[in-house]
Amino acid sequence: MKELLAAVRDGRKQAVPALVAGLDRAERKAALAELKSLRKEARGWDWQRQAAVRTTLLVAGAGCHTGAAACAAWIGSRDLRDWSGTPYHLVLKVLADRDPAWLADVAHRLAARPSMASAEADYWFVAELVRIAQCPMPVTDTMVEAWVSYVASRRYHGNRRNPLIEVLRTEPHLTAFVPRLFEGPEPPSSLSWYDDPDSGDHWPAVLATLAAEGVLDRAVLVDGAVKRLLRGGKPGSLRFYLAVVRALGLTEEEEAARVPDWSGMAGDGIPVVAGHAQEVLSRLDARGELTTRVLAEVSGSVLFRTEKKLVRAQLVTIGKALRRDASTADELLPVVAEAFGHEDIDIQERALKLTARHLRAAGDAVRIDLAMAAAQLGPMHRAAAHEVFGDLPAEGAAEEPYEEALPPVPAARLLGPAPGTVAELVEEVAALVNSGSREVGSFERALDGLIRHARTDRTALTEALREAMAGQWWLDDPRQEQVDRWFTRNPGGLDLVAASLLGRISFRSARDGRHRWTATGTCPHAALDGVMYARLWEAAAVATTGQVPFLLATPTWHTGSLDAGELVERLGAYRRLGVHPGPVDFAQALLRVRRTDSLRAAAGAALLGTAEGDRLASWLRADTPVAPVLRHGSDSDRPTSGTWWQRSATGTRRVLLATKERLDIQQEFPRAFHWLGRPHYPDQSPCYHWAAARSEHWLAALPEDGEALAAWLIPTLMNGAADGPDGGAWVLPGIAEAGGPAADAIHLALAYGLGARHAEDRLSAVDALLVIAARGRLDARLLGRELAVLVDHDLVKLNRLADSVRTAAATGAYRTVLSVLTAALPSLLAYDKAPHGLGEILAVAAACAERCGPVATEPVAGLAATAGRRGSSQLVRQAARLLAASGPGCGGETDGGGTENGETIDGETAAEETRGRETRGSRETADRETVRGPQAGNHRRDGQKVLIGDQIHT
C-alpha cells in the first residue's frame, strides 16, 4: 500500500495497475482512505502540483473502490479530470478483475453523469465497459453528446478526412443513438458544423441517405425532426432539425399527415421554422388538402406575427384560396381584417386590397364586421377604406383626448434598520456570503449589523458566525499567511469582515488593508471597486476593536442615498460617545448624502462643533457635483463631411465626455477616493474590463451624482453599441433613479443604450428612458440631438434605435418618443443618401403622431422633401405618412407636385415592382389590384401629395 501511495504522490500512473493488482480487498479499502485524504489535501496545492497527481489519483482510486456507485462517482469527478485527457486504458486495467455485472453498473452510472460528455474518450470508455460486460448501451443525453463527439473524432486520421457516411455505417450503436438526437433539450453542437451545406457530407444529408438505404427508420427521423421543430427552442438549435426535414424531402402523404404540427410551427415557431411550415401549408392548400377552417385558424395566428415577410406570404395564400372558391369569403375575410391593425402600412394596404377584391362574395354581417375593423387603418388608407366600405362606423364617435401613459415615478424605499438579533444577522450574512451577492439593501444592513453587534455582543456574534461559516475554506485552512494573501488580492464582500471577527485575518493585514486600496487603477470600474474594498477593510479593522457603534454611510433609501438630517443625527451620536468616524466611512457618507433642500441639515451640522460636522455643512451648502461634466464638441445638427473612417482618422468618431477635477476630494478624502476627484479624459483613461462588468455598489457609491457616473461609464455603453458583450446597459435604470440633474452625460448614455447591439441592453435603456420621462427630467431635444450625433459618427445603427423607440412607444409613451424623434429627424433627413434604417425611424414617428398628434409647432426640416421624392420605398411612404399625421405646416419646404413611382395623380399605375418568393412563378392579380375610384390613387391634404393606393411591394 505504501508503494501505491508513493507512486500516486510521484505521479507514476503507469505503475498503478500492477500495484493495485497486488492488494487484497482489505488493503484496497485502507488505501482508498489514504487516497481520499490525499485528494482533499491536493485541493490546497498550486495547479502544477495538482496536475502532477490528478490522473494518477483517479486511476488508483478507481482500482481501490469496491462499490460500483462510488467507483463511478470517483471516475466522473471533475476535479480529477485533466485537460490532457483521462488515462482510461489504465482505468480498464485496474478494473480488469471485476465482475461483468459490476462493470455494467459502472457504465450505466457513468452514462448518467454530465461530466462524461466533455470528450470523445468518455464515450469510448463507456463503450468498452459495455463491450466487456456484454450489456446494452446506456443511451442518455450525456452519452448522445459524447457519441457525436466520438464520431467527429473518427472522421480525421492525420491528413485524411473520412466521409461521415462511412464512419456512421460502421457504428455499432447507430440505431440506438440516432432517435435520441431529437429528444434532448439541445442538439449536440457538432451536428451543425459543416462548411458546405451542398456537399452532402454532413449529418442531415447523411441521415437522409441512411434512411433511404434502409439502415435507419425514415418514420423515426421524420417524426423526431418535426416534433422537435414544433417544441421550439433557440434558432441555432433548430437549424439542425430543419435541415433534417429538408434533406428527407417529405412526401405529400407525410406532409398531409402532420397538418396540426405545421399549423403550430407557422403560428408560434421562430421565423425560419414558421416560414418552412407556411410553405408546406401553402402546398397542402393548393392540393386541396387543407380545410377552410384550418386555413383560417392558421392565418389568424400568422397575421398576428410581427414578421412582415410571413404576413405578406400568408395574405398571398389567402388570396389564392379566395380565387379558387369565392364561397370561403365569409370565413377568410374576417381573418384578413386582422391585418388592418398591423403596424406596417404596406401590410394594411395589402389586406385592404385583398378585402376590396373579394368583398362582393361576403355576407352582409361580415361586411359590417369588416367595416368596423377598417377603423384600425391608418390615416393614409382612410380614403381608400371609405371607397370600399363607405362611412366607417367608428368615425362618428368623438375621440377622447390623448393621455401619455408613463410608468409611475419610482418611490424611494426606506432601507430599514440592521437585523436586531445575532441570529437574524448571521443568517443574512451567511446567505450573502454563500451567494456572493452585493445587493445594496441587504449588504448595507448586514455590514452595519456586524459593526453594531461586534460592539454590543461580540462573543455571541463570533460563536454564531463560526457555526454559520463552517465549510468556508478560509475558516479551515490552518495557514494564516494563505488567508491574508487571499483577502489581500480579493477582498470579496462580507466574508472579509466575518473572517476578521473570527481571527482568520491578522491584525497587521487588517490594519494595512485600510490603506492598501489606494491605487485604484485608471478606469471607473477599478476606482469604484476600490472605494468598496476600502470600506470593507476599514469595517474589518474596526469590527475587531468594537469602538464604532454603527456606520455613518449606511443608506437611508434603496438607491444608496443618505438623508442629510439622519447623517447629522449619527454624527451627533458619535460626538456624545466620543467616537471618531472612520475616514473611509465618513467620506462615503458625504458622497451619499442628499444635497438638495438640505440647508436646515447644514445648519444642524455646523452646530455640532466637530470637524466632521463642519465638513458636512460645507459639503451641503456647496451642493457641487462630485465631478462636473464637460460637453463634447459634436453639437452640429447637420451631418459631418467625409466617411466614418475619415472622421475616425482624426479622432472625432468617438463621442465621449470628460470630467473636471475636484481639489477638495483629492486633498481631504482618503486616497481610495482620489480618482473620483481627478480630471478625466476618456481617451487617456484606458479600461481593461473587457466584459460588461457589473456591481450595484457603483450606483450606491454615487447615488446623488448620476451625471458623473454616466460620464465615466459611457465608454462601456459605446462598446456595447458596437461589438461589445451584452449587459453593459444594466446601469441605466439605476442612473435614471439617481439624484442630481439629468443633463448631458445621462442623455448621451441613454442614447448609446437605445442603440445598443443586444436586445437586453436596449430594454434596459427603454426602462431608463421611461423613468426619466416620468420624473420630468427628460430633455427630448437634447436626447434627439445626441442620437443624431451618434448616428452621424456611425456609433449606433438606426435599425437598433428603431427597435428601442418602437418598444418605448408600445408602452403608451407616444408623445415622449415622438418628441425625441422630432428633434433627431432634421439631421437624419439631411443626408444626400439616407442612412439604412431611416424608414423604420419614420414609421415609428408616424405611428406615434397618429396616436398623439403632432408635437412640433415648426416644420420638420427635410420631411416634405423626403416625402416628395420619386419612388415608393419605405422611406418615402413613411415620410408621407408622418407628414399627413403632422398636420398643416409641419413638413418644411417642399418642391411641389410630381408623381410617385410612375403613378399619376388620377391613380393610374405606371410601374410594377418585382414580387418576392411568395409570388414567384405567376403574378397574383388580387395582390396587384389597386382600390379603384376617385380617391384610390394619390390623395391631397393641404396641398401636400400623400400616397394611398400604390401597388403592393415585397
PDB file of N, CA, C and O in Angstrom, residues 428-467:
ATOM      1  N   GLU A 428     -28.512  36.331   7.663  1.00  0.00           N
ATOM      2  CA  GLU A 428     -28.421  37.190   6.482  1.00  0.00           C
ATOM      3  C   GLU A 428     -26.988  37.254   5.958  1.00  0.00           C
ATOM      4  O   GLU A 428     -26.754  37.228   4.746  1.00  0.00           O
ATOM      5  N   VAL A 429     -26.016  37.304   6.854  1.00  0.00           N
ATOM      6  CA  VAL A 429     -24.618  37.328   6.430  1.00  0.00           C
ATOM      7  C   VAL A 429     -24.253  36.041   5.701  1.00  0.00           C
ATOM      8  O   VAL A 429     -23.608  36.058   4.648  1.00  0.00           O
ATOM      9  N   ALA A 430     -24.670  34.902   6.245  1.00  0.00           N
ATOM     10  CA  ALA A 430     -24.363  33.619   5.615  1.00  0.00           C
ATOM     11  C   ALA A 430     -24.972  33.534   4.225  1.00  0.00           C
ATOM     12  O   ALA A 430     -24.339  33.035   3.284  1.00  0.00           O
ATOM     13  N   ALA A 431     -26.198  34.013   4.072  1.00  0.00           N
ATOM     14  CA  ALA A 431     -26.847  33.972   2.763  1.00  0.00           C
ATOM     15  C   ALA A 431     -26.094  34.835   1.753  1.00  0.00           C
ATOM     16  O   ALA A 431     -25.899  34.439   0.601  1.00  0.00           O
ATOM     17  N   LEU A 432     -25.645  36.012   2.168  1.00  0.00           N
ATOM     18  CA  LEU A 432     -24.917  36.897   1.260  1.00  0.00           C
ATOM     19  C   LEU A 432     -23.548  36.333   0.905  1.00  0.00           C
ATOM     20  O   LEU A 432     -23.106  36.420  -0.249  1.00  0.00           O
ATOM     21  N   VAL A 433     -22.859  35.748   1.883  1.00  0.00           N
ATOM     22  CA  VAL A 433     -21.537  35.183   1.622  1.00  0.00           C
ATOM     23  C   VAL A 433     -21.633  33.982   0.690  1.00  0.00           C
ATOM     24  O   VAL A 433     -20.879  33.851  -0.281  1.00  0.00           O
ATOM     25  N   ASN A 434     -22.581  33.106   0.942  1.00  0.00           N
ATOM     26  CA  ASN A 434     -22.706  31.886   0.132  1.00  0.00           C
ATOM     27  C   ASN A 434     -23.141  32.192  -1.295  1.00  0.00           C
ATOM     28  O   ASN A 434     -22.749  31.498  -2.230  1.00  0.00           O
ATOM     29  N   SER A 435     -23.972  33.217  -1.461  1.00  0.00           N
ATOM     30  CA  SER A 435     -24.448  33.563  -2.802  1.00  0.00           C
ATOM     31  C   SER A 435     -23.524  34.521  -3.531  1.00  0.00           C
ATOM     32  O   SER A 435     -23.613  34.678  -4.748  1.00  0.00           O
ATOM     33  N   GLY A 436     -22.620  35.187  -2.789  1.00  0.00           N
ATOM     34  CA  GLY A 436     -21.760  36.185  -3.402  1.00  0.00           C
ATOM     35  C   GLY A 436     -22.485  37.468  -3.762  1.00  0.00           C
ATOM     36  O   GLY A 436     -21.962  38.288  -4.507  1.00  0.00           O
ATOM     37  N   SER A 437     -23.685  37.658  -3.234  1.00  0.00           N
ATOM     38  CA  SER A 437     -24.495  38.816  -3.585  1.00  0.00           C
ATOM     39  C   SER A 437     -23.992  40.079  -2.891  1.00  0.00           C
ATOM     40  O   SER A 437     -23.505  40.033  -1.759  1.00  0.00           O
ATOM     41  N   ARG A 438     -24.132  41.200  -3.607  1.00  0.00           N
ATOM     42  CA  ARG A 438     -23.874  42.507  -3.018  1.00  0.00           C
ATOM     43  C   ARG A 438     -25.064  43.428  -3.226  1.00  0.00           C
ATOM     44  O   ARG A 438     -24.913  44.633  -3.436  1.00  0.00           O
ATOM     45  N   GLU A 439     -26.244  42.875  -3.205  1.00  0.00           N
ATOM     46  CA  GLU A 439     -27.463  43.678  -3.324  1.00  0.00           C
ATOM     47  C   GLU A 439     -27.430  44.754  -2.244  1.00  0.00           C
ATOM     48  O   GLU A 439     -27.222  44.456  -1.066  1.00  0.00           O
ATOM     49  N   VAL A 440     -27.613  45.991  -2.655  1.00  0.00           N
ATOM     50  CA  VAL A 440     -27.301  47.132  -1.805  1.00  0.00           C
ATOM     51  C   VAL A 440     -28.034  47.073  -0.469  1.00  0.00           C
ATOM     52  O   VAL A 440     -27.425  47.216   0.600  1.00  0.00           O
ATOM     53  N   GLY A 441     -29.346  46.848  -0.499  1.00  0.00           N
ATOM     54  CA  GLY A 441     -30.105  46.888   0.737  1.00  0.00           C
ATOM     55  C   GLY A 441     -29.640  45.853   1.745  1.00  0.00           C
ATOM     56  O   GLY A 441     -29.297  46.186   2.894  1.00  0.00           O
ATOM     57  N   SER A 442     -29.603  44.602   1.337  1.00  0.00           N
ATOM     58  CA  SER A 442     -29.209  43.533   2.257  1.00  0.00           C
ATOM     59  C   SER A 442     -27.756  43.671   2.680  1.00  0.00           C
ATOM     60  O   SER A 442     -27.407  43.467   3.852  1.00  0.00           O
ATOM     61  N   PHE A 443     -26.887  44.020   1.736  1.00  0.00           N
ATOM     62  CA  PHE A 443     -25.463  44.126   2.036  1.00  0.00           C
ATOM     63  C   PHE A 443     -25.202  45.229   3.064  1.00  0.00           C
ATOM     64  O   PHE A 443     -24.472  45.018   4.051  1.00  0.00           O
ATOM     65  N   GLU A 444     -25.776  46.395   2.856  1.00  0.00           N
ATOM     66  CA  GLU A 444     -25.523  47.520   3.761  1.00  0.00           C
ATOM     67  C   GLU A 444     -26.105  47.267   5.147  1.00  0.00           C
ATOM     68  O   GLU A 444     -25.479  47.604   6.158  1.00  0.00           O
ATOM     69  N   ARG A 445     -27.286  46.678   5.210  1.00  0.00           N
ATOM     70  CA  ARG A 445     -27.880  46.366   6.512  1.00  0.00           C
ATOM     71  C   ARG A 445     -27.037  45.352   7.270  1.00  0.00           C
ATOM     72  O   ARG A 445     -26.803  45.481   8.481  1.00  0.00           O
ATOM     73  N   ALA A 446     -26.550  44.332   6.549  1.00  0.00           N
ATOM     74  CA  ALA A 446     -25.747  43.307   7.202  1.00  0.00           C
ATOM     75  C   ALA A 446     -24.397  43.865   7.642  1.00  0.00           C
ATOM     76  O   ALA A 446     -23.905  43.537   8.738  1.00  0.00           O
ATOM     77  N   LEU A 447     -23.769  44.697   6.827  1.00  0.00           N
ATOM     78  CA  LEU A 447     -22.490  45.288   7.200  1.00  0.00           C
ATOM     79  C   LEU A 447     -22.635  46.163   8.435  1.00  0.00           C
ATOM     80  O   LEU A 447     -21.815  46.097   9.375  1.00  0.00           O
ATOM     81  N   ASP A 448     -23.669  46.983   8.471  1.00  0.00           N
ATOM     82  CA  ASP A 448     -23.918  47.812   9.644  1.00  0.00           C
ATOM     83  C   ASP A 448     -24.225  46.938  10.865  1.00  0.00           C
ATOM     84  O   ASP A 448     -23.774  47.231  11.985  1.00  0.00           O
ATOM     85  N   GLY A 449     -24.967  45.836  10.654  1.00  0.00           N
ATOM     86  CA  GLY A 449     -25.280  44.944  11.762  1.00  0.00           C
ATOM     87  C   GLY A 449     -24.042  44.288  12.345  1.00  0.00           C
ATOM     88  O   GLY A 449     -23.940  44.107  13.577  1.00  0.00           O
ATOM     89  N   LEU A 450     -23.081  43.913  11.511  1.00  0.00           N
ATOM     90  CA  LEU A 450     -21.844  43.325  12.022  1.00  0.00           C
ATOM     91  C   LEU A 450     -21.101  44.307  12.924  1.00  0.00           C
ATOM     92  O   LEU A 450     -20.562  43.928  13.980  1.00  0.00           O
ATOM     93  N   ILE A 451     -21.044  45.570  12.520  1.00  0.00           N
ATOM     94  CA  ILE A 451     -20.360  46.574  13.335  1.00  0.00           C
ATOM     95  C   ILE A 451     -21.103  46.791  14.651  1.00  0.00           C
ATOM     96  O   ILE A 451     -20.490  46.885  15.734  1.00  0.00           O
ATOM     97  N   ARG A 452     -22.422  46.853  14.604  1.00  0.00           N
ATOM     98  CA  ARG A 452     -23.209  47.084  15.816  1.00  0.00           C
ATOM     99  C   ARG A 452     -23.063  45.926  16.811  1.00  0.00           C
ATOM    100  O   ARG A 452     -22.789  46.141  18.001  1.00  0.00           O
ATOM    101  N   HIS A 453     -23.247  44.692  16.340  1.00  0.00           N
ATOM    102  CA  HIS A 453     -23.197  43.552  17.257  1.00  0.00           C
ATOM    103  C   HIS A 453     -21.778  43.209  17.674  1.00  0.00           C
ATOM    104  O   HIS A 453     -21.573  42.604  18.739  1.00  0.00           O
ATOM    105  N   ALA A 454     -20.769  43.585  16.872  1.00  0.00           N
ATOM    106  CA  ALA A 454     -19.391  43.396  17.306  1.00  0.00           C
ATOM    107  C   ALA A 454     -19.073  44.256  18.526  1.00  0.00           C
ATOM    108  O   ALA A 454     -18.205  43.910  19.333  1.00  0.00           O
ATOM    109  N   ARG A 455     -19.778  45.352  18.696  1.00  0.00           N
ATOM    110  CA  ARG A 455     -19.584  46.229  19.853  1.00  0.00           C
ATOM    111  C   ARG A 455     -20.411  45.788  21.046  1.00  0.00           C
ATOM    112  O   ARG A 455     -19.940  45.822  22.193  1.00  0.00           O
ATOM    113  N   THR A 456     -21.646  45.323  20.802  1.00  0.00           N
ATOM    114  CA  THR A 456     -22.556  45.027  21.909  1.00  0.00           C
ATOM    115  C   THR A 456     -22.563  43.570  22.335  1.00  0.00           C
ATOM    116  O   THR A 456     -22.817  43.271  23.502  1.00  0.00           O
ATOM    117  N   ASP A 457     -22.305  42.642  21.439  1.00  0.00           N
ATOM    118  CA  ASP A 457     -22.397  41.209  21.777  1.00  0.00           C
ATOM    119  C   ASP A 457     -21.404  40.426  20.934  1.00  0.00           C
ATOM    120  O   ASP A 457     -21.773  39.542  20.159  1.00  0.00           O
ATOM    121  N   ARG A 458     -20.142  40.722  21.095  1.00  0.00           N
ATOM    122  CA  ARG A 458     -19.108  40.145  20.247  1.00  0.00           C
ATOM    123  C   ARG A 458     -19.010  38.629  20.415  1.00  0.00           C
ATOM    124  O   ARG A 458     -18.863  37.889  19.439  1.00  0.00           O
ATOM    125  N   THR A 459     -19.084  38.143  21.648  1.00  0.00           N
ATOM    126  CA  THR A 459     -18.922  36.707  21.890  1.00  0.00           C
ATOM    127  C   THR A 459     -20.006  35.900  21.193  1.00  0.00           C
ATOM    128  O   THR A 459     -19.719  34.912  20.485  1.00  0.00           O
ATOM    129  N   ALA A 460     -21.259  36.291  21.364  1.00  0.00           N
ATOM    130  CA  ALA A 460     -22.362  35.569  20.715  1.00  0.00           C
ATOM    131  C   ALA A 460     -22.249  35.667  19.202  1.00  0.00           C
ATOM    132  O   ALA A 460     -22.539  34.708  18.475  1.00  0.00           O
ATOM    133  N   LEU A 461     -21.799  36.827  18.711  1.00  0.00           N
ATOM    134  CA  LEU A 461     -21.679  37.008  17.267  1.00  0.00           C
ATOM    135  C   LEU A 461     -20.620  36.074  16.683  1.00  0.00           C
ATOM    136  O   LEU A 461     -20.843  35.414  15.665  1.00  0.00           O
ATOM    137  N   THR A 462     -19.450  36.007  17.316  1.00  0.00           N
ATOM    138  CA  THR A 462     -18.387  35.160  16.777  1.00  0.00           C
ATOM    139  C   THR A 462     -18.756  33.684  16.849  1.00  0.00           C
ATOM    140  O   THR A 462     -18.437  32.917  15.927  1.00  0.00           O
ATOM    141  N   GLU A 463     -19.429  33.269  17.915  1.00  0.00           N
ATOM    142  CA  GLU A 463     -19.847  31.868  18.003  1.00  0.00           C
ATOM    143  C   GLU A 463     -20.840  31.519  16.886  1.00  0.00           C
ATOM    144  O   GLU A 463     -20.733  30.463  16.245  1.00  0.00           O
ATOM    145  N   ALA A 464     -21.803  32.402  16.652  1.00  0.00           N
ATOM    146  CA  ALA A 464     -22.794  32.139  15.612  1.00  0.00           C
ATOM    147  C   ALA A 464     -22.154  32.183  14.227  1.00  0.00           C
ATOM    148  O   ALA A 464     -22.486  31.381  13.348  1.00  0.00           O
ATOM    149  N   LEU A 465     -21.226  33.119  14.018  1.00  0.00           N
ATOM    150  CA  LEU A 465     -20.553  33.201  12.722  1.00  0.00           C
ATOM    151  C   LEU A 465     -19.705  31.960  12.453  1.00  0.00           C
ATOM    152  O   LEU A 465     -19.666  31.446  11.331  1.00  0.00           O
ATOM    153  N   ARG A 466     -19.024  31.446  13.480  1.00  0.00           N
ATOM    154  CA  ARG A 466     -18.182  30.269  13.299  1.00  0.00           C
ATOM    155  C   ARG A 466     -19.020  29.066  12.859  1.00  0.00           C
ATOM    156  O   ARG A 466     -18.614  28.273  12.005  1.00  0.00           O
ATOM    157  N   GLU A 467     -20.192  28.955  13.409  1.00  0.00           N
ATOM    158  CA  GLU A 467     -21.080  27.853  13.025  1.00  0.00           C
ATOM    159  C   GLU A 467     -21.655  28.071  11.626  1.00  0.00           C
ATOM    160  O   GLU A 467     -21.727  27.142  10.810  1.00  0.00           O
TER     161      GLU A 467
END
